[in-house]
Short mmCIF file of C-alpha atoms in Angstrom, two decimals:
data_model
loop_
_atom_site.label_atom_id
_atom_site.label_comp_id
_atom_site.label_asym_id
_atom_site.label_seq_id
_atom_site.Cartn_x
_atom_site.Cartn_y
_atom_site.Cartn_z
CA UNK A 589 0.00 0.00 0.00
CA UNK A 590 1.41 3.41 -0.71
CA UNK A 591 1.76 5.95 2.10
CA UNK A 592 -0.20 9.29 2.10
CA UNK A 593 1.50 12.10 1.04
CA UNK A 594 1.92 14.28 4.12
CA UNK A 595 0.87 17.99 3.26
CA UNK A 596 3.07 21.21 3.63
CA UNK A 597 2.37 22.52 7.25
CA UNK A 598 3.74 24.70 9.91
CA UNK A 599 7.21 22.79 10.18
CA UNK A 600 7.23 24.00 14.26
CA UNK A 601 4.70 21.23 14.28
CA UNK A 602 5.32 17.85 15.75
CA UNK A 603 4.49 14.87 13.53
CA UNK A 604 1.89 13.67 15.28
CA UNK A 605 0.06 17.33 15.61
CA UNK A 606 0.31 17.53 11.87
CA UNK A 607 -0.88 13.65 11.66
CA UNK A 608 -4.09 15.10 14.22
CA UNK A 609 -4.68 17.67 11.57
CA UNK A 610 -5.08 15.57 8.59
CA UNK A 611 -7.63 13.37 10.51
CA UNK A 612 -9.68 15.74 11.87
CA UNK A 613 -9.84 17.32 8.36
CA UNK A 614 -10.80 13.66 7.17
CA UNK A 615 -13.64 13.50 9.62
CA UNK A 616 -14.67 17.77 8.78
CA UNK A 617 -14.76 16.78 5.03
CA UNK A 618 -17.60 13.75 6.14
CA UNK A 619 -14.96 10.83 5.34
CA UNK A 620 -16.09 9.59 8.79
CA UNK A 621 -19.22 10.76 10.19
CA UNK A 622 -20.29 10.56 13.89
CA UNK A 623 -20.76 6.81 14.84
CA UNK A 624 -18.52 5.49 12.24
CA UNK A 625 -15.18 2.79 12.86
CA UNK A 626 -12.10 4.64 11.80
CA UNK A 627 -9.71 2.04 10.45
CA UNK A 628 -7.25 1.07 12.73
CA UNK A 629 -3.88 2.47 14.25
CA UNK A 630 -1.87 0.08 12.26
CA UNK A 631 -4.21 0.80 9.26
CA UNK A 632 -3.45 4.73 9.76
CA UNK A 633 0.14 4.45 10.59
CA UNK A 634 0.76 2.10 6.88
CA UNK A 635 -1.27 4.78 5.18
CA UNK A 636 0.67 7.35 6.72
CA UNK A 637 3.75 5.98 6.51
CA UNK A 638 4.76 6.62 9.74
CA UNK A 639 5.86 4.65 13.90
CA UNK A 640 2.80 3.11 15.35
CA UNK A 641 3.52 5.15 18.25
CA UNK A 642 3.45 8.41 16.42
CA UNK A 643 -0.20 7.74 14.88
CA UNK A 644 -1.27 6.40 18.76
CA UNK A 645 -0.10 10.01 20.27
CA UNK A 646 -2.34 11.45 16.78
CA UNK A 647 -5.48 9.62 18.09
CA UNK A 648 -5.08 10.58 21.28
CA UNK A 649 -5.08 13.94 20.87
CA UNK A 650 -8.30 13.89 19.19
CA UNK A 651 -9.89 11.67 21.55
CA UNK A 652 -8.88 13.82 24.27
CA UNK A 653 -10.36 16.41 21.84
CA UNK A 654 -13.37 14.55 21.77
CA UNK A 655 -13.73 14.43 18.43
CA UNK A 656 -12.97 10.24 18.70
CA UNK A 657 -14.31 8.27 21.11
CA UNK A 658 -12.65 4.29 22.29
CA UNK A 659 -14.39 1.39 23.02
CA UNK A 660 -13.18 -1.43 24.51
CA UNK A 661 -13.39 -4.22 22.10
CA UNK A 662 -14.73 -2.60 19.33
CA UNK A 663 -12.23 -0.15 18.39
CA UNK A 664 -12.56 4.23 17.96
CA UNK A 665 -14.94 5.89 16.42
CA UNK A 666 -15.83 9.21 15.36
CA UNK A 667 -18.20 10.46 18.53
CA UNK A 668 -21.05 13.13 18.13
CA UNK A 669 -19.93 16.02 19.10
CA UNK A 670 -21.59 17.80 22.08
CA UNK A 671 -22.28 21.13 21.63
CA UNK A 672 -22.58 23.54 24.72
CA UNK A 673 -25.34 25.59 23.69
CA UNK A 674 -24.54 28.31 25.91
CA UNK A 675 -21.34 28.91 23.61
CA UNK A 676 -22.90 29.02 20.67
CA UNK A 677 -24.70 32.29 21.70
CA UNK A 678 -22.09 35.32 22.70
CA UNK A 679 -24.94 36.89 24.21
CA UNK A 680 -28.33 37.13 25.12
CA UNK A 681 -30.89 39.73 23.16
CA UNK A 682 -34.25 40.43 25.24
CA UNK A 683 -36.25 42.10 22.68
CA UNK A 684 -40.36 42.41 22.80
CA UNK A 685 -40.51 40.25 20.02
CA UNK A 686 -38.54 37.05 21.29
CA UNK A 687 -38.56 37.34 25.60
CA UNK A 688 -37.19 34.27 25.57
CA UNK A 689 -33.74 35.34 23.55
CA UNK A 690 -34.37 32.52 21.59
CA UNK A 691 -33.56 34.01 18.07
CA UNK A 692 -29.96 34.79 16.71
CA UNK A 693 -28.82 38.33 15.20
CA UNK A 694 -27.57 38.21 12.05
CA UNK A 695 -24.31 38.53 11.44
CA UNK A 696 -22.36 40.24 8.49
CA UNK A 697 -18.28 39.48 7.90
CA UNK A 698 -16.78 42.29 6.75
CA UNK A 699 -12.86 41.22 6.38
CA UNK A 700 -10.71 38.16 6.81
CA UNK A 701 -6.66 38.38 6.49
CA UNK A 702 -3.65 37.08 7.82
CA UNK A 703 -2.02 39.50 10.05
CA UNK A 704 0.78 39.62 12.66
CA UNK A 705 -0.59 38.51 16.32
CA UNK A 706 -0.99 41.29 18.09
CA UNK A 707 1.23 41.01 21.47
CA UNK A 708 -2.22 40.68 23.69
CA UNK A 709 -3.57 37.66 21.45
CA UNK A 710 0.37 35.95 21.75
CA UNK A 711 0.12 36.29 25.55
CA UNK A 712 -3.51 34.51 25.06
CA UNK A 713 -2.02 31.84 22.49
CA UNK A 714 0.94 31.60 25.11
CA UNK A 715 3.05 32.37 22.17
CA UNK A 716 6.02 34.24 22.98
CA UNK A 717 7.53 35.09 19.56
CA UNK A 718 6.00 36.82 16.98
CA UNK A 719 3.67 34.88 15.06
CA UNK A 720 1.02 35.33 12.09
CA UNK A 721 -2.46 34.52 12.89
CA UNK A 722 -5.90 35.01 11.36
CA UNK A 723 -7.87 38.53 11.84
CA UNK A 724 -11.83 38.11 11.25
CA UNK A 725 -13.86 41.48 11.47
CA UNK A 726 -17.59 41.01 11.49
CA UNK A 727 -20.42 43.20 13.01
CA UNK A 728 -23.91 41.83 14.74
CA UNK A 729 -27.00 43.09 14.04
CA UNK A 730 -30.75 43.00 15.74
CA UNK A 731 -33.10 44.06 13.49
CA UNK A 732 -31.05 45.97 11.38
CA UNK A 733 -29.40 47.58 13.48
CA UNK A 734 -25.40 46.85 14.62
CA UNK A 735 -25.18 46.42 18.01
CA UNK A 736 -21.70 44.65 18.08
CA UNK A 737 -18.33 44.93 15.84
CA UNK A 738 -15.74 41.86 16.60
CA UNK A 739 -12.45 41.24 15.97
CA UNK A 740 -11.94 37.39 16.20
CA UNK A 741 -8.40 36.06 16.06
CA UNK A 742 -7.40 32.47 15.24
CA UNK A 743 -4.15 30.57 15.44
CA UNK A 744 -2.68 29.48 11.85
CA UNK A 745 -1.95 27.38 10.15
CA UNK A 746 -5.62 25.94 12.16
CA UNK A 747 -7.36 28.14 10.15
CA UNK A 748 -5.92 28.97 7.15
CA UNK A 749 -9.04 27.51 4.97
CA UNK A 750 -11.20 29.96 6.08
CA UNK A 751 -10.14 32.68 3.65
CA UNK A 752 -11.83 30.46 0.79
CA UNK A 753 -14.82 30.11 2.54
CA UNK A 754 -17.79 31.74 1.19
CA UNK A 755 -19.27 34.10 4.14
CA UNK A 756 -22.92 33.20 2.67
CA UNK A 757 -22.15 29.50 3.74
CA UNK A 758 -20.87 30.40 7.42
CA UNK A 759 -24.12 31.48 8.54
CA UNK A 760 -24.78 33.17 11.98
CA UNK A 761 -22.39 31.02 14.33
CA UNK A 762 -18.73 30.11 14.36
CA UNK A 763 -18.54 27.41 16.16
CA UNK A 764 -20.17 25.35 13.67
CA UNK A 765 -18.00 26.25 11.47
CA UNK A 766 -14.85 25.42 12.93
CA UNK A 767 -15.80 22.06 13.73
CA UNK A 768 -17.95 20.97 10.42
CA UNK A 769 -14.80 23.02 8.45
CA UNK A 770 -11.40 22.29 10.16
CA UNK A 771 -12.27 19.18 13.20
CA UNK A 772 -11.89 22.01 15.75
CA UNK A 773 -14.50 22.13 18.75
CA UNK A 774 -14.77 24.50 21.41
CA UNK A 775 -16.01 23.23 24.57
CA UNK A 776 -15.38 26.28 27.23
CA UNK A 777 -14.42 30.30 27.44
CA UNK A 778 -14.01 33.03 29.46
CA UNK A 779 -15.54 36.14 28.78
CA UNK A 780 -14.68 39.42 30.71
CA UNK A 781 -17.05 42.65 30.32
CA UNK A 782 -15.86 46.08 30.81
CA UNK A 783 -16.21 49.55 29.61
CA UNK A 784 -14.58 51.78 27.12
CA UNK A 785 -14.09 53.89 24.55
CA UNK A 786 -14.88 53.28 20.60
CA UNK A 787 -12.37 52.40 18.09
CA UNK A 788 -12.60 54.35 14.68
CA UNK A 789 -13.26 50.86 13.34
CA UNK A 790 -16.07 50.34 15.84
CA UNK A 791 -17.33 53.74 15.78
CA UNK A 792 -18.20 53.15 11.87
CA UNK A 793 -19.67 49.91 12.06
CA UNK A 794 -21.60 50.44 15.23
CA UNK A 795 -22.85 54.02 13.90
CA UNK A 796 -21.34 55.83 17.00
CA UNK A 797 -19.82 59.09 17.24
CA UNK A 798 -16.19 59.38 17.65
CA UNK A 799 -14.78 58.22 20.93
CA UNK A 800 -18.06 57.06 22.25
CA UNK A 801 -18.49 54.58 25.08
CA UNK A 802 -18.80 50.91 24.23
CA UNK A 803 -19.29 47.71 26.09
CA UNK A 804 -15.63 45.81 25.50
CA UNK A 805 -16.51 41.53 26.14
CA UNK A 806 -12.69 39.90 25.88
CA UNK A 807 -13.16 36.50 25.08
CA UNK A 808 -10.59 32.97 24.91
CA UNK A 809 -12.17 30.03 23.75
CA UNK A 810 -10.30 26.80 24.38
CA UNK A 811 -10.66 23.10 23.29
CA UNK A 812 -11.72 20.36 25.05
CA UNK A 813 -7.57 19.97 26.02
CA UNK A 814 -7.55 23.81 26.95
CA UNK A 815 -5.37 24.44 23.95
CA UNK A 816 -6.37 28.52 23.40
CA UNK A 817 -8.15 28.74 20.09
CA UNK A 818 -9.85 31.82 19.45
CA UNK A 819 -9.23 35.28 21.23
CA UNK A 820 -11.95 37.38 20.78
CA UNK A 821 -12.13 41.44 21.44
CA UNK A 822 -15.91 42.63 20.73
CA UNK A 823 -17.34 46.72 21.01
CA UNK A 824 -20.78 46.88 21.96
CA UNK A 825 -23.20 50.06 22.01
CA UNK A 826 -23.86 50.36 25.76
CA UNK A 827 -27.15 51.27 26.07
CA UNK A 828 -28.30 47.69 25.00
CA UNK A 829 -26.40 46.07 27.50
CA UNK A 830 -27.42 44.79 30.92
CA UNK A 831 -25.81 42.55 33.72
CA UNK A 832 -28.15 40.60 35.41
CA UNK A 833 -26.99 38.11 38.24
CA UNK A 834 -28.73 36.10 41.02
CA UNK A 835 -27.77 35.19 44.14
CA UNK A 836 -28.76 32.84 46.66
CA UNK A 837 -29.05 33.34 50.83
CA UNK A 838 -25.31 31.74 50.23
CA UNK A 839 -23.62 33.70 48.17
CA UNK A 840 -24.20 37.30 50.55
#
């Protein structure tokens, strides 16, 4: 049988990273679907061309990923994923129309390019030399109206597909999209709310004078391994914004 080819990819890379790459791309591209056998280790590692022991660190990865799942006697397969829904939604809109902040605001990309990281986003990578990475601008909007401008930033070479994405395709929510497109899941984030002033950037897009106050959400989004994936910065107009928390006899 002849080996794979292995693909040009960032040569800082381990083998067996780059190996976790091409199969989660095999299972994004619907080669495996959720529920299916993968072939086996020594299957992968012939096809590959590479040590048994390399393709066994591969799999691991994405089983601690959750993207594979193990079962005893009956080898790994490709598990459902399980989406937090809570994640999928940035925020909350309470509008007359939907009290329940069921439906999602639509969202319009405006520019995707490869750009050096800024030094915030390496501290959030944990990347102490400079590095390229990905720079996604998009702005929300409720009705029409913008209500938030982002500035998403994703590692490379992870991402480097999504330039040839169509934006029509992406719809509404990322996080789809980075698992269905590139085998990447997000399972947890921190968000962190504070006030400031507008960008010119976010001043345009959000229809704001010049240096008005904004909402600033900071957000890192990790994988189920806590690798950082995604650091987000987003500008919001602050008179749609509202903390709401509840406590219990407990927590005074």
């Amino acid at each position: 049988m002849c080996a794979l080819r292995m693909p040009q990819a960032d040569g800082r890379l381990p083998l067996y990273a780059r190996l976790r790459d091409q199969l989660a791309s095999r299972i994004a591209n619907g080669e495996w679907s959720p529920g299916d056998t993968i072939p086996s280790e020594n299957r992968l590692a012939e096809e590959y061309g590479v040590a048994l022991a390399t393709m066994r660190m591969a799999l691991k990865q994405l089983v601690d990923e959750g993207l594979l799942e193990r079962r005893r006697g009956t080898g790994t397969f490709v598990k459902q994923p399980a989406f937090r829904a809570d994640l999928f939604r940035f925020f909350h809109v309470h509008d007359a129309d939907d009290p329940d902040g069921s439906m999602i605001p639509e969202s319009r990309i405006l520019s995707r390019e490869e750009v050096e990281t800024p030094a915030e986003v390496r501290l959030a990578f944990g990347e102490p030399e400079a590095t390229r990475c990905l720079k996604l601008e998009r702005v929300r909007l409720w009705s029409g109206e913008p209500m938030l401008f982002e500035e998403v930033y994703l590692r490379l070479p992870d991402f480097k597909g999504l330039l040839a994405l169509d934006p029509k395709d992406m719809g509404p929510l990322l996080y789809p999209v980075f698992l269905q497109e590139f085998g990447i899941l997000i399972t947890s984030a921190t968000d962190e709310l504070s006030f400031g002033t507008a960008t010119k950037a976010s001043a345009r897009h959000l229809e704001l004078p010049a240096n008005s106050p904004v909402a600033v959400i900071e957000r890192i989004a990790r994988n189920p391994v806590g690798r950082v994936i995604e650091y987000r910065r987003v500008h919001g107009r602050p008179e749609r914004f509202r903390y709401r928390v509840t406590l219990g006899e407990h927590n005074a």
